[in-house]
Amino acid sequence: MQEVAVDAELTFRDPARARALSARLEEEVHALGRDPVTVMHVCGSHEQAIARFGLRAAFPEGLDVIMGPGCPVCVTDVPEVDEAVALARSGIRVSTYGDMLRVRGTVQSLGDARADGAKVDVVYGVSQAVALAREIREPVVFFASGFETTAVATAAALLDDPPANFSVLSAHKYIPPVMEIVAEMPGAKVEGFLAAGHAATITGYGVFEPFVERHRMPVVVAGFEPLDVLAGLLELVRAIRSGVPKVVNTYPRCVTREGNRRAQELLWRVFRPIGGRWRGIAHVPNGNLRLRDDFADFDARRRFDIDVSSLWDYAPPKLVQKCQCGDIMAGIASPTDCELFGKECTSDAPVGACMVSSEGTCKIWLTYGGHPDLRNIRRRAS
Amino acid sequence: MCLGVPGRVVSIDGLVARVDFWGVQKDIRLDVVDQSVSPGDYVLNHVGYAIRRIPAEEAEQTLALYDELLRAEDQDLMSADVKSELEAAGGRRGR
Ligand code: SF4
Ligand code: SF4
């Protein structure tokens, strides 16, 4: 496995270097001699960097960079939100990250439940929820979403002797298995993955080696500054062109092959992977993180009798049925393919999950002008 | 929720570090980070936990980038994220 030293002196935004990288990227795509090559990144922060710095304009014709299931808010499945909403409606205090408040389940979001009088708190992180539980006597359930980077924080909090009235409703997800699903999806055109630097800081890039073996597809770990993204894409196209599938680490200033061992140890001491649904992506074997038996006392699912059927008395909003979040996260539709985009569905009144978080594709597209990549949209439509 | 925000360690008490984020001080847990962290170091904070120490050669550029994000208008998602992370971090003002 090869490590590409991305010059530590790179100014992350140096336009001359960006132009040079983009020119090399164009050469590589051109040398591939076919059109188009499709790659996927699985991190909302990558999409933000691409949109914010106008990087799509620097991508050559013939390179399609699509966003996969990379936003933890977006992939939290409807039944998981339903569980949190049902719990809150039953009178239990639920605390969660701000983004999660507006994600709708079948019927309501936690924000809707709060408007109806449920006790829902926004916390900055799990430690704040633990502090809240220490302060008040009543049960506090932390609705925990996020990938491995965030799950580690939940794990650390549970290992640090939380009060008995604290528990966790885990909607945590683990990224590597979902890449398998996307790679095997019928009709998927993805030829390589740009993996997220922060998540790989925890897991190490070694975690992608079995995937590369199995799917004969390269994975490149990249950081989040504009030049990191361009350099990562350049290595990815090179790897595709070489025909030799491999893992390339273009973020060695943070990511090692082993990753953060201590973090992994905390993570797997508390969580076990189980199969389960991701919103829109279908069932992902080993893609969900649940609390191990040792932590049963802190597992809201075991502690409370969560009755989601109590929600069915409310009529589901009709608009939700038109939402195409699933296809967007699978990389087969663009936000503009959704008839609600920018009309019935906006960041002030999101219909689907992709419009909620600042890492959601629909919200990013709407904020940065709706058509960050006109060229590619047209090509996909034709 | 996902964005990691860098800050400078002011003091350390066991597994808790007091970290300065542009004048806002906040206690950050050190349970997860696998390098040794000392006052003066920069750490990447992810939902209240340091996930890594930022290498010295990177710290300056990272800070410059965040300085800029903090000045950018709210229309900009990344800067909005950084601002809301800092706001959420709350803590005590002032250096
Ligand atoms: S625009 Fe709204 S409704 Fe349509 S796919 Fe995106 S989030 Fe879903
Ligand atoms: S946790 Fe970090 S790596 Fe994972 S999606 Fe969020 S920003 Fe990307």
GROMACS .gro file of C-alpha atoms and ligand atoms in nm:
model
  493
    1MET     CA    1   0.000   0.000   0.000
    2GLN     CA    2   0.141   0.323  -0.107
    3GLU     CA    3   0.149   0.651   0.076
    4VAL     CA    4   0.147   0.970  -0.117
    5ALA     CA    5   0.305   1.253   0.072
    6VAL     CA    6   0.089   1.553   0.013
    7ASP     CA    7   0.328   1.839   0.060
    8ALA     CA    8   0.287   1.966   0.414
    9GLU     CA    9   0.355   2.318   0.294
   10LEU     CA   10   0.062   2.320   0.059
   11THR     CA   11  -0.148   2.618   0.127
   12PHE     CA   12  -0.484   2.456   0.133
   13ARG     CA   13  -0.633   2.711  -0.100
   14ASP     CA   14  -0.343   2.810  -0.322
   15PRO     CA   15  -0.507   2.875  -0.662
   16ALA     CA   16  -0.192   2.805  -0.864
   17ARG     CA   17  -0.158   2.464  -0.704
   18ALA     CA   18  -0.526   2.397  -0.748
   19ARG     CA   19  -0.498   2.479  -1.118
   20ALA     CA   20  -0.194   2.256  -1.153
   21LEU     CA   21  -0.369   1.968  -0.977
   22SER     CA   22  -0.680   2.016  -1.182
   23ALA     CA   23  -0.474   2.015  -1.503
   24ARG     CA   24  -0.312   1.688  -1.401
   25LEU     CA   25  -0.649   1.546  -1.315
   26GLU     CA   26  -0.770   1.638  -1.660
   27GLU     CA   27  -0.469   1.469  -1.820
   28GLU     CA   28  -0.537   1.153  -1.624
   29VAL     CA   29  -0.905   1.144  -1.712
   30HIS     CA   30  -0.816   1.209  -2.073
   31ALA     CA   31  -0.553   0.936  -2.073
   32LEU     CA   32  -0.818   0.696  -1.952
   33GLY     CA   33  -0.961   0.740  -2.298
   34ARG     CA   34  -1.325   0.691  -2.215
   35ASP     CA   35  -1.610   0.889  -2.079
   36PRO     CA   36  -1.723   0.929  -1.807
   37VAL     CA   37  -1.548   0.788  -1.505
   38THR     CA   38  -1.766   0.791  -1.194
   39VAL     CA   39  -1.627   0.805  -0.843
   40MET     CA   40  -1.807   0.840  -0.513
   41HIS     CA   41  -1.718   1.013  -0.191
   42VAL     CA   42  -1.889   0.913   0.130
   43CYS     CA   43  -1.853   1.221   0.343
   44GLY     CA   44  -2.066   1.529   0.381
   45SER     CA   45  -1.759   1.734   0.456
   46HIS     CA   46  -1.616   1.641   0.116
   47GLU     CA   47  -1.933   1.758  -0.054
   48GLN     CA   48  -1.919   2.081   0.143
   49ALA     CA   49  -1.560   2.142   0.041
   50ILE     CA   50  -1.646   2.065  -0.322
   51ALA     CA   51  -1.943   2.299  -0.319
   52ARG     CA   52  -1.795   2.574  -0.108
   53PHE     CA   53  -1.473   2.611  -0.300
   54GLY     CA   54  -1.639   2.567  -0.636
   55LEU     CA   55  -1.429   2.259  -0.700
   56ARG     CA   56  -1.674   2.107  -0.945
   57ALA     CA   57  -1.571   2.377  -1.185
   58ALA     CA   58  -1.216   2.243  -1.157
   59PHE     CA   59  -1.318   1.885  -1.233
   60PRO     CA   60  -1.251   1.783  -1.590
   61GLU     CA   61  -1.523   1.688  -1.831
   62GLY     CA   62  -1.552   1.313  -1.812
   63LEU     CA   63  -1.517   1.290  -1.435
   64ASP     CA   64  -1.834   1.242  -1.233
   65VAL     CA   65  -1.791   1.290  -0.861
   66ILE     CA   66  -2.104   1.183  -0.678
   67MET     CA   67  -2.193   1.191  -0.314
   68GLY     CA   68  -2.286   0.867  -0.148
   69PRO     CA   69  -2.435   0.794   0.193
   70GLY     CA   70  -2.199   1.033   0.369
   71CYS     CA   71  -2.418   1.230   0.600
   72PRO     CA   72  -2.513   1.068   0.930
   73VAL     CA   73  -2.830   1.272   0.957
   74CYS     CA   74  -2.943   1.165   0.612
   75VAL     CA   75  -2.886   0.794   0.660
   76THR     CA   76  -3.062   0.767   0.996
   77ASP     CA   77  -3.353   0.549   0.900
   78VAL     CA   78  -3.719   0.638   0.938
   79PRO     CA   79  -3.791   0.369   1.203
   80GLU     CA   80  -3.500   0.495   1.412
   81VAL     CA   81  -3.646   0.845   1.412
   82ASP     CA   82  -3.984   0.689   1.491
   83GLU     CA   83  -3.837   0.520   1.797
   84ALA     CA   84  -3.698   0.850   1.924
   85VAL     CA   85  -4.024   1.032   1.853
   86ALA     CA   86  -4.234   0.761   2.020
   87LEU     CA   87  -4.007   0.769   2.324
   88ALA     CA   88  -4.031   1.147   2.348
   89ARG     CA   89  -4.410   1.140   2.303
   90SER     CA   90  -4.438   0.885   2.581
   91GLY     CA   91  -4.298   1.146   2.819
   92ILE     CA   92  -3.931   1.046   2.835
   93ARG     CA   93  -3.673   1.324   2.801
   94VAL     CA   94  -3.476   1.283   2.476
   95SER     CA   95  -3.162   1.480   2.400
   96THR     CA   96  -2.986   1.483   2.066
   97TYR     CA   97  -2.771   1.676   1.818
   98GLY     CA   98  -2.939   1.985   1.671
   99ASP     CA   99  -2.953   1.842   1.319
  100MET     CA  100  -3.154   1.543   1.434
  101LEU     CA  101  -3.439   1.760   1.551
  102ARG     CA  102  -3.570   1.826   1.205
  103VAL     CA  103  -3.537   1.482   1.049
  104ARG     CA  104  -3.878   1.337   0.996
  105GLY     CA  105  -3.974   0.981   1.069
  106THR     CA  106  -4.288   0.827   0.929
  107VAL     CA  107  -4.502   1.089   1.090
  108GLN     CA  108  -4.309   1.345   1.288
  109SER     CA  109  -3.966   1.480   1.368
  110LEU     CA  110  -3.840   1.524   1.723
  111GLY     CA  111  -3.892   1.896   1.666
  112ASP     CA  112  -4.261   1.833   1.587
  113ALA     CA  113  -4.290   1.622   1.900
  114ARG     CA  114  -4.134   1.904   2.101
  115ALA     CA  115  -4.382   2.150   1.954
  116ASP     CA  116  -4.653   1.913   2.082
  117GLY     CA  117  -4.507   1.933   2.431
  118ALA     CA  118  -4.255   1.647   2.441
  119LYS     CA  119  -3.933   1.703   2.636
  120VAL     CA  120  -3.661   1.723   2.371
  121ASP     CA  121  -3.324   1.892   2.432
  122VAL     CA  122  -3.059   1.988   2.182
  123VAL     CA  123  -2.713   1.908   2.310
  124TYR     CA  124  -2.376   1.978   2.162
  125GLY     CA  125  -2.246   1.632   2.233
  126VAL     CA  126  -2.294   1.324   2.444
  127SER     CA  127  -2.111   1.465   2.745
  128GLN     CA  128  -2.365   1.744   2.766
  129ALA     CA  129  -2.644   1.486   2.773
  130VAL     CA  130  -2.465   1.299   3.051
  131ALA     CA  131  -2.422   1.624   3.244
  132LEU     CA  132  -2.793   1.690   3.205
  133ALA     CA  133  -2.873   1.345   3.342
  134ARG     CA  134  -2.650   1.409   3.642
  135GLU     CA  135  -2.823   1.736   3.709
  136ILE     CA  136  -3.183   1.620   3.697
  137ARG     CA  137  -3.333   1.307   3.845
  138GLU     CA  138  -3.551   1.194   3.557
  139PRO     CA  139  -3.437   0.956   3.280
  140VAL     CA  140  -3.242   1.115   2.995
  141VAL     CA  141  -3.214   0.928   2.665
  142PHE     CA  142  -2.943   1.039   2.425
  143PHE     CA  143  -3.054   0.977   2.065
  144ALA     CA  144  -2.711   0.902   1.922
  145SER     CA  145  -2.648   0.931   1.551
  146GLY     CA  146  -2.331   0.962   1.349
  147PHE     CA  147  -2.054   0.747   1.209
  148GLU     CA  148  -1.753   0.595   1.379
  149THR     CA  149  -1.603   0.934   1.467
  150THR     CA  150  -1.913   1.028   1.666
  151ALA     CA  151  -1.982   0.676   1.796
  152VAL     CA  152  -1.643   0.680   1.966
  153ALA     CA  153  -1.756   0.977   2.172
  154THR     CA  154  -2.071   0.791   2.278
  155ALA     CA  155  -1.858   0.490   2.369
  156ALA     CA  156  -1.619   0.700   2.575
  157ALA     CA  157  -1.911   0.854   2.764
  158LEU     CA  158  -2.057   0.511   2.845
  159LEU     CA  159  -1.720   0.389   2.969
  160ASP     CA  160  -1.687   0.687   3.197
  161ASP     CA  161  -1.942   0.576   3.455
  162PRO     CA  162  -2.254   0.765   3.348
  163PRO     CA  163  -2.540   0.813   3.597
  164ALA     CA  164  -2.803   0.538   3.612
  165ASN     CA  165  -3.078   0.760   3.471
  166PHE     CA  166  -2.880   0.806   3.147
  167SER     CA  167  -2.928   0.581   2.845
  168VAL     CA  168  -2.854   0.574   2.475
  169LEU     CA  169  -3.079   0.511   2.175
  170SER     CA  170  -2.814   0.420   1.923
  171ALA     CA  171  -2.861   0.505   1.557
  172HIS     CA  172  -2.484   0.499   1.505
  173LYS     CA  173  -2.360   0.368   1.173
  174TYR     CA  174  -2.034   0.225   1.048
  175ILE     CA  175  -1.915   0.333   0.703
  176PRO     CA  176  -1.704   0.051   0.556
  177PRO     CA  177  -1.994  -0.197   0.511
  178VAL     CA  178  -2.210   0.050   0.321
  179MET     CA  179  -1.939   0.085   0.059
  180GLU     CA  180  -1.987  -0.284  -0.017
  181ILE     CA  181  -2.356  -0.228  -0.074
  182VAL     CA  182  -2.303   0.068  -0.304
  183ALA     CA  183  -2.034  -0.119  -0.497
  184GLU     CA  184  -2.270  -0.411  -0.554
  185MET     CA  185  -2.578  -0.209  -0.633
  186PRO     CA  186  -2.720  -0.299  -0.970
  187GLY     CA  187  -2.674  -0.010  -1.206
  188ALA     CA  188  -2.403   0.147  -0.991
  189LYS     CA  189  -2.138   0.306  -1.206
  190VAL     CA  190  -1.897   0.379  -0.925
  191GLU     CA  191  -1.539   0.284  -1.009
  192GLY     CA  192  -1.365   0.404  -0.697
  193PHE     CA  193  -1.420   0.563  -0.357
  194LEU     CA  194  -1.286   0.875  -0.197
  195ALA     CA  195  -1.287   0.786   0.172
  196ALA     CA  196  -1.326   1.039   0.452
  197GLY     CA  197  -1.015   1.153   0.633
  198HIS     CA  198  -1.172   1.201   0.975
  199ALA     CA  199  -1.336   0.860   0.984
  200ALA     CA  200  -1.014   0.701   0.862
  201THR     CA  201  -0.826   0.882   1.137
  202ILE     CA  202  -1.014   0.649   1.369
  203THR     CA  203  -1.033   0.328   1.166
  204GLY     CA  204  -0.702   0.356   0.979
  205TYR     CA  205  -0.684   0.300   0.604
  206GLY     CA  206  -0.613  -0.069   0.652
  207VAL     CA  207  -0.986  -0.114   0.707
  208PHE     CA  208  -1.042  -0.066   0.332
  209GLU     CA  209  -0.798  -0.335   0.220
  210PRO     CA  210  -1.046  -0.626   0.225
  211PHE     CA  211  -1.294  -0.415   0.030
  212VAL     CA  212  -1.037  -0.338  -0.237
  213GLU     CA  213  -0.952  -0.708  -0.262
  214ARG     CA  214  -1.313  -0.812  -0.295
  215HIS     CA  215  -1.436  -0.549  -0.533
  216ARG     CA  216  -1.120  -0.484  -0.730
  217MET     CA  217  -1.185  -0.115  -0.685
  218PRO     CA  218  -0.948   0.154  -0.551
  219VAL     CA  219  -1.010   0.355  -0.234
  220VAL     CA  220  -0.829   0.681  -0.170
  221VAL     CA  221  -0.834   0.846   0.173
  222ALA     CA  222  -0.849   1.224   0.143
  223GLY     CA  223  -0.866   1.530   0.366
  224PHE     CA  224  -1.111   1.815   0.351
  225GLU     CA  225  -0.923   2.115   0.222
  226PRO     CA  226  -0.972   2.192  -0.147
  227LEU     CA  227  -0.625   2.076  -0.244
  228ASP     CA  228  -0.669   1.759  -0.040
  229VAL     CA  229  -0.980   1.677  -0.238
  230LEU     CA  230  -0.817   1.746  -0.573
  231ALA     CA  231  -0.507   1.547  -0.480
  232GLY     CA  232  -0.726   1.260  -0.362
  233LEU     CA  233  -0.921   1.256  -0.686
  234LEU     CA  234  -0.603   1.265  -0.889
  235GLU     CA  235  -0.473   0.957  -0.708
  236LEU     CA  236  -0.808   0.788  -0.747
  237VAL     CA  237  -0.823   0.836  -1.123
  238ARG     CA  238  -0.461   0.725  -1.147
  239ALA     CA  239  -0.541   0.410  -0.955
  240ILE     CA  240  -0.840   0.339  -1.180
  241ARG     CA  241  -0.624   0.392  -1.484
  242SER     CA  242  -0.350   0.163  -1.356
  243GLY     CA  243  -0.603  -0.118  -1.330
  244VAL     CA  244  -0.437  -0.228  -1.008
  245PRO     CA  245  -0.687  -0.186  -0.725
  246LYS     CA  246  -0.526  -0.047  -0.412
  247VAL     CA  247  -0.570   0.175  -0.111
  248VAL     CA  248  -0.391   0.507  -0.133
  249ASN     CA  249  -0.356   0.740   0.162
  250THR     CA  250  -0.334   1.105   0.057
  251TYR     CA  251  -0.390   1.227   0.411
  252PRO     CA  252  -0.082   1.091   0.592
  253ARG     CA  253  -0.069   1.394   0.818
  254CYS     CA  254  -0.361   1.237   1.009
  255VAL     CA  255  -0.427   0.889   0.883
  256THR     CA  256  -0.214   0.581   0.939
  257ARG     CA  257  -0.274   0.223   0.838
  258GLU     CA  258  -0.371   0.122   1.192
  259GLY     CA  259  -0.563   0.436   1.278
  260ASN     CA  260  -0.637   0.543   1.632
  261ARG     CA  261  -0.612   0.214   1.823
  262ARG     CA  262  -0.738   0.355   2.146
  263ALA     CA  263  -1.048   0.491   1.977
  264GLN     CA  264  -1.115   0.156   1.807
  265GLU     CA  265  -1.079  -0.022   2.135
  266LEU     CA  266  -1.334   0.207   2.302
  267LEU     CA  267  -1.566   0.175   2.004
  268TRP     CA  268  -1.573  -0.205   1.992
  269ARG     CA  269  -1.583  -0.248   2.368
  270VAL     CA  270  -1.916  -0.069   2.373
  271PHE     CA  271  -2.068  -0.143   2.032
  272ARG     CA  272  -2.128  -0.446   1.817
  273PRO     CA  273  -2.214  -0.425   1.448
  274ILE     CA  274  -2.549  -0.556   1.336
  275GLY     CA  275  -2.727  -0.550   1.004
  276GLY     CA  276  -2.994  -0.290   0.956
  277ARG     CA  277  -3.139  -0.036   0.724
  278TRP     CA  278  -2.985   0.291   0.622
  279ARG     CA  279  -3.233   0.545   0.493
  280GLY     CA  280  -3.271   0.488   0.125
  281ILE     CA  281  -2.985   0.241   0.096
  282ALA     CA  282  -3.168  -0.068   0.217
  283HIS     CA  283  -3.029  -0.330   0.451
  284VAL     CA  284  -2.659  -0.295   0.526
  285PRO     CA  285  -2.501  -0.603   0.689
  286ASN     CA  286  -2.292  -0.489   0.988
  287GLY     CA  287  -2.372  -0.128   0.909
  288ASN     CA  288  -2.544  -0.038   1.238
  289LEU     CA  289  -2.385  -0.008   1.578
  290ARG     CA  290  -2.575  -0.140   1.879
  291LEU     CA  291  -2.477  -0.149   2.245
  292ARG     CA  292  -2.322  -0.472   2.366
  293ASP     CA  293  -2.490  -0.676   2.639
  294ASP     CA  294  -2.250  -0.538   2.900
  295PHE     CA  295  -2.414  -0.203   2.847
  296ALA     CA  296  -2.774  -0.328   2.849
  297ASP     CA  297  -2.851  -0.105   3.145
  298PHE     CA  298  -2.772   0.195   2.933
  299ASP     CA  299  -2.955   0.073   2.624
  300ALA     CA  300  -3.277   0.269   2.583
  301ARG     CA  301  -3.419  -0.008   2.362
  302ARG     CA  302  -3.395  -0.255   2.647
  303ARG     CA  303  -3.483  -0.015   2.918
  304PHE     CA  304  -3.799   0.128   2.777
  305ASP     CA  305  -4.087  -0.030   2.602
  306ILE     CA  306  -4.076   0.177   2.285
  307ASP     CA  307  -4.407   0.154   2.108
  308VAL     CA  308  -4.383   0.309   1.763
  309SER     CA  309  -4.733   0.192   1.674
  310SER     CA  310  -4.860   0.474   1.897
  311LEU     CA  311  -4.757   0.706   1.614
  312TRP     CA  312  -4.980   0.557   1.350
  313ASP     CA  313  -5.275   0.765   1.465
  314TYR     CA  314  -5.136   1.058   1.276
  315ALA     CA  315  -5.159   1.076   0.899
  316PRO     CA  316  -4.819   1.070   0.727
  317PRO     CA  317  -4.754   1.389   0.532
  318LYS     CA  318  -4.811   1.323   0.164
  319LEU     CA  319  -4.510   1.520   0.039
  320VAL     CA  320  -4.271   1.277   0.204
  321GLN     CA  321  -4.374   1.008  -0.038
  322LYS     CA  322  -4.225   1.208  -0.326
  323CYS     CA  323  -3.889   1.256  -0.158
  324GLN     CA  324  -3.601   1.099  -0.348
  325CYS     CA  325  -3.339   1.105  -0.073
  326GLY     CA  326  -3.280   0.734  -0.114
  327ASP     CA  327  -3.181   0.759  -0.479
  328ILE     CA  328  -2.971   1.064  -0.407
  329MET     CA  329  -2.769   0.884  -0.144
  330ALA     CA  330  -2.729   0.585  -0.369
  331GLY     CA  331  -2.581   0.818  -0.629
  332ILE     CA  332  -2.845   0.750  -0.894
  333ALA     CA  333  -3.036   1.079  -0.875
  334SER     CA  334  -2.948   1.444  -0.829
  335PRO     CA  335  -3.144   1.682  -0.607
  336THR     CA  336  -3.280   1.858  -0.912
  337ASP     CA  337  -3.442   1.529  -1.017
  338CYS     CA  338  -3.675   1.572  -0.720
  339GLU     CA  339  -3.982   1.775  -0.801
  340LEU     CA  340  -3.993   1.915  -0.448
  341PHE     CA  341  -3.637   2.052  -0.457
  342GLY     CA  342  -3.631   2.423  -0.376
  343LYS     CA  343  -4.008   2.442  -0.401
  344GLU     CA  344  -4.196   2.249  -0.134
  345CYS     CA  345  -3.867   2.136   0.013
  346THR     CA  346  -3.630   2.406   0.140
  347SER     CA  347  -3.389   2.436   0.431
  348ASP     CA  348  -3.652   2.626   0.628
  349ALA     CA  349  -3.911   2.356   0.568
  350PRO     CA  350  -3.727   2.036   0.480
  351VAL     CA  351  -3.937   1.748   0.352
  352GLY     CA  352  -3.660   1.490   0.331
  353ALA     CA  353  -3.351   1.424   0.539
  354CYS     CA  354  -3.109   1.541   0.267
  355MET     CA  355  -3.237   1.896   0.312
  356VAL     CA  356  -3.180   1.906   0.687
  357SER     CA  357  -2.814   1.891   0.771
  358SER     CA  358  -2.545   2.115   0.630
  359GLU     CA  359  -2.393   1.790   0.507
  360GLY     CA  360  -2.703   1.686   0.318
  361THR     CA  361  -2.672   1.692  -0.059
  362CYS     CA  362  -2.999   1.875  -0.122
  363LYS     CA  363  -2.920   2.146   0.130
  364ILE     CA  364  -2.570   2.191  -0.009
  365TRP     CA  365  -2.701   2.221  -0.363
  366LEU     CA  366  -2.970   2.466  -0.267
  367THR     CA  367  -2.730   2.683  -0.065
  368TYR     CA  368  -2.464   2.694  -0.332
  369GLY     CA  369  -2.684   2.768  -0.625
  370GLY     CA  370  -2.876   2.454  -0.702
  371HIS     CA  371  -2.668   2.341  -0.994
  372PRO     CA  372  -2.312   2.309  -0.874
  373ASP     CA  373  -2.244   2.065  -1.153
  374LEU     CA  374  -2.461   2.146  -1.449
  375ARG     CA  375  -2.241   1.964  -1.693
  376ASN     CA  376  -2.271   1.633  -1.516
  377ILE     CA  377  -2.641   1.664  -1.455
  378ARG     CA  378  -2.700   1.709  -1.824
  379ARG     CA  379  -2.488   1.415  -1.910
  380ARG     CA  380  -2.662   1.189  -1.664
  381ALA     CA  381  -2.999   1.291  -1.796
  382SER     CA  382  -2.906   1.216  -2.155
  383MET     CA  383  -2.252   1.762   1.382
  384CYS     CA  384  -1.961   1.620   1.192
  385LEU     CA  385  -1.725   1.905   1.155
  386GLY     CA  386  -1.414   1.884   1.369
  387VAL     CA  387  -1.311   2.221   1.507
  388PRO     CA  388  -0.949   2.287   1.606
  389GLY     CA  389  -0.862   2.456   1.934
  390ARG     CA  390  -0.560   2.524   2.154
  391VAL     CA  391  -0.514   2.342   2.481
  392VAL     CA  392  -0.486   2.584   2.773
  393SER     CA  393  -0.465   2.341   3.063
  394ILE     CA  394  -0.517   1.976   3.140
  395ASP     CA  395  -0.673   1.805   3.439
  396GLY     CA  396  -0.669   1.428   3.405
  397LEU     CA  397  -0.874   1.339   3.099
  398VAL     CA  398  -1.024   1.684   3.064
  399ALA     CA  399  -0.856   1.962   2.872
  400ARG     CA  400  -0.959   2.324   2.877
  401VAL     CA  401  -0.938   2.428   2.514
  402ASP     CA  402  -0.954   2.774   2.365
  403PHE     CA  403  -1.157   2.819   2.047
  404TRP     CA  404  -1.114   3.173   1.926
  405GLY     CA  405  -1.157   3.315   2.272
  406VAL     CA  406  -1.428   3.072   2.379
  407GLN     CA  407  -1.306   2.822   2.635
  408LYS     CA  408  -1.453   2.479   2.663
  409ASP     CA  409  -1.373   2.155   2.842
  410ILE     CA  410  -1.290   1.877   2.598
  411ARG     CA  411  -1.244   1.511   2.686
  412LEU     CA  412  -0.916   1.338   2.607
  413ASP     CA  413  -1.043   0.977   2.635
  414VAL     CA  414  -1.022   0.910   2.264
  415VAL     CA  415  -0.705   1.080   2.142
  416ASP     CA  416  -0.412   0.840   2.122
  417GLN     CA  417  -0.126   1.088   2.126
  418SER     CA  418   0.000   1.268   2.434
  419VAL     CA  419  -0.145   1.615   2.455
  420SER     CA  420   0.008   1.905   2.645
  421PRO     CA  421  -0.088   2.267   2.699
  422GLY     CA  422  -0.003   2.467   2.389
  423ASP     CA  423  -0.092   2.181   2.152
  424TYR     CA  424  -0.373   2.209   1.902
  425VAL     CA  425  -0.636   1.938   1.899
  426LEU     CA  426  -0.918   1.852   1.662
  427ASN     CA  427  -1.239   1.852   1.861
  428HIS     CA  428  -1.525   1.634   1.749
  429VAL     CA  429  -1.850   1.663   1.947
  430GLY     CA  430  -1.667   1.739   2.270
  431TYR     CA  431  -1.387   1.485   2.232
  432ALA     CA  432  -1.038   1.544   2.095
  433ILE     CA  433  -0.990   1.292   1.814
  434ARG     CA  434  -0.632   1.385   1.735
  435ARG     CA  435  -0.353   1.625   1.803
  436ILE     CA  436  -0.299   1.854   1.506
  437PRO     CA  437   0.061   1.829   1.384
  438ALA     CA  438   0.249   2.155   1.442
  439GLU     CA  439   0.316   2.211   1.073
  440GLU     CA  440  -0.053   2.186   0.998
  441ALA     CA  441  -0.185   2.393   1.287
  442GLU     CA  442  -0.111   2.729   1.131
  443GLN     CA  443  -0.283   2.654   0.802
  444THR     CA  444  -0.578   2.495   0.972
  445LEU     CA  445  -0.621   2.801   1.191
  446ALA     CA  446  -0.593   3.036   0.895
  447LEU     CA  447  -0.865   2.840   0.719
  448TYR     CA  448  -1.092   2.855   1.021
  449ASP     CA  449  -1.022   3.224   1.073
  450GLU     CA  450  -1.151   3.276   0.727
  451LEU     CA  451  -1.452   3.052   0.780
  452LEU     CA  452  -1.542   3.250   1.089
  453ARG     CA  453  -1.540   3.571   0.890
  454ALA     CA  454  -1.742   3.437   0.599
  455GLU     CA  455  -2.111   3.511   0.578
  456ASP     CA  456  -2.375   3.275   0.706
  457GLN     CA  457  -2.485   3.168   0.363
  458ASP     CA  458  -2.168   2.963   0.362
  459LEU     CA  459  -2.248   2.621   0.509
  460MET     CA  460  -1.901   2.543   0.630
  461SER     CA  461  -1.867   2.872   0.811
  462ALA     CA  462  -2.219   2.836   0.950
  463ASP     CA  463  -2.115   2.495   1.082
  464VAL     CA  464  -1.803   2.628   1.244
  465LYS     CA  465  -1.996   2.912   1.405
  466SER     CA  466  -2.267   2.686   1.535
  467GLU     CA  467  -2.009   2.441   1.672
  468LEU     CA  468  -1.847   2.725   1.860
  469GLU     CA  469  -2.178   2.855   1.977
  470ALA     CA  470  -2.280   2.509   2.090
  471ALA     CA  471  -1.948   2.472   2.266
  472GLY     CA  472  -2.063   2.769   2.472
  473GLY     CA  473  -1.831   2.774   2.767
  474ARG     CA  474  -1.662   3.079   2.904
  475ARG     CA  475  -1.560   3.376   2.700
  476GLY     CA  476  -1.233   3.552   2.715
  477ARG     CA  477  -0.867   3.480   2.723
  478SF4     S1  478  -3.534   1.797  -0.233
  478SF4    FE1  479  -3.621   1.742  -0.034
  478SF4     S2  480  -3.778   1.595  -0.080
  478SF4    FE2  481  -3.649   1.606  -0.261
  478SF4     S3  482  -3.496   1.446  -0.232
  478SF4    FE3  483  -3.410   1.632  -0.149
  478SF4     S4  484  -3.463   1.625   0.069
  478SF4    FE4  485  -3.594   1.475  -0.036
  479SF4     S1  486  -1.776   1.216   1.088
  479SF4    FE1  487  -1.612   1.320   0.981
  479SF4     S2  488  -1.551   1.174   0.830
  479SF4    FE2  489  -1.750   1.107   0.900
  479SF4     S3  490  -1.893   1.201   0.760
  479SF4    FE3  491  -1.869   1.340   0.927
  479SF4     S4  492  -1.706   1.479   0.861
  479SF4    FE4  493  -1.698   1.302   0.730
   0.00000   0.00000   0.00000
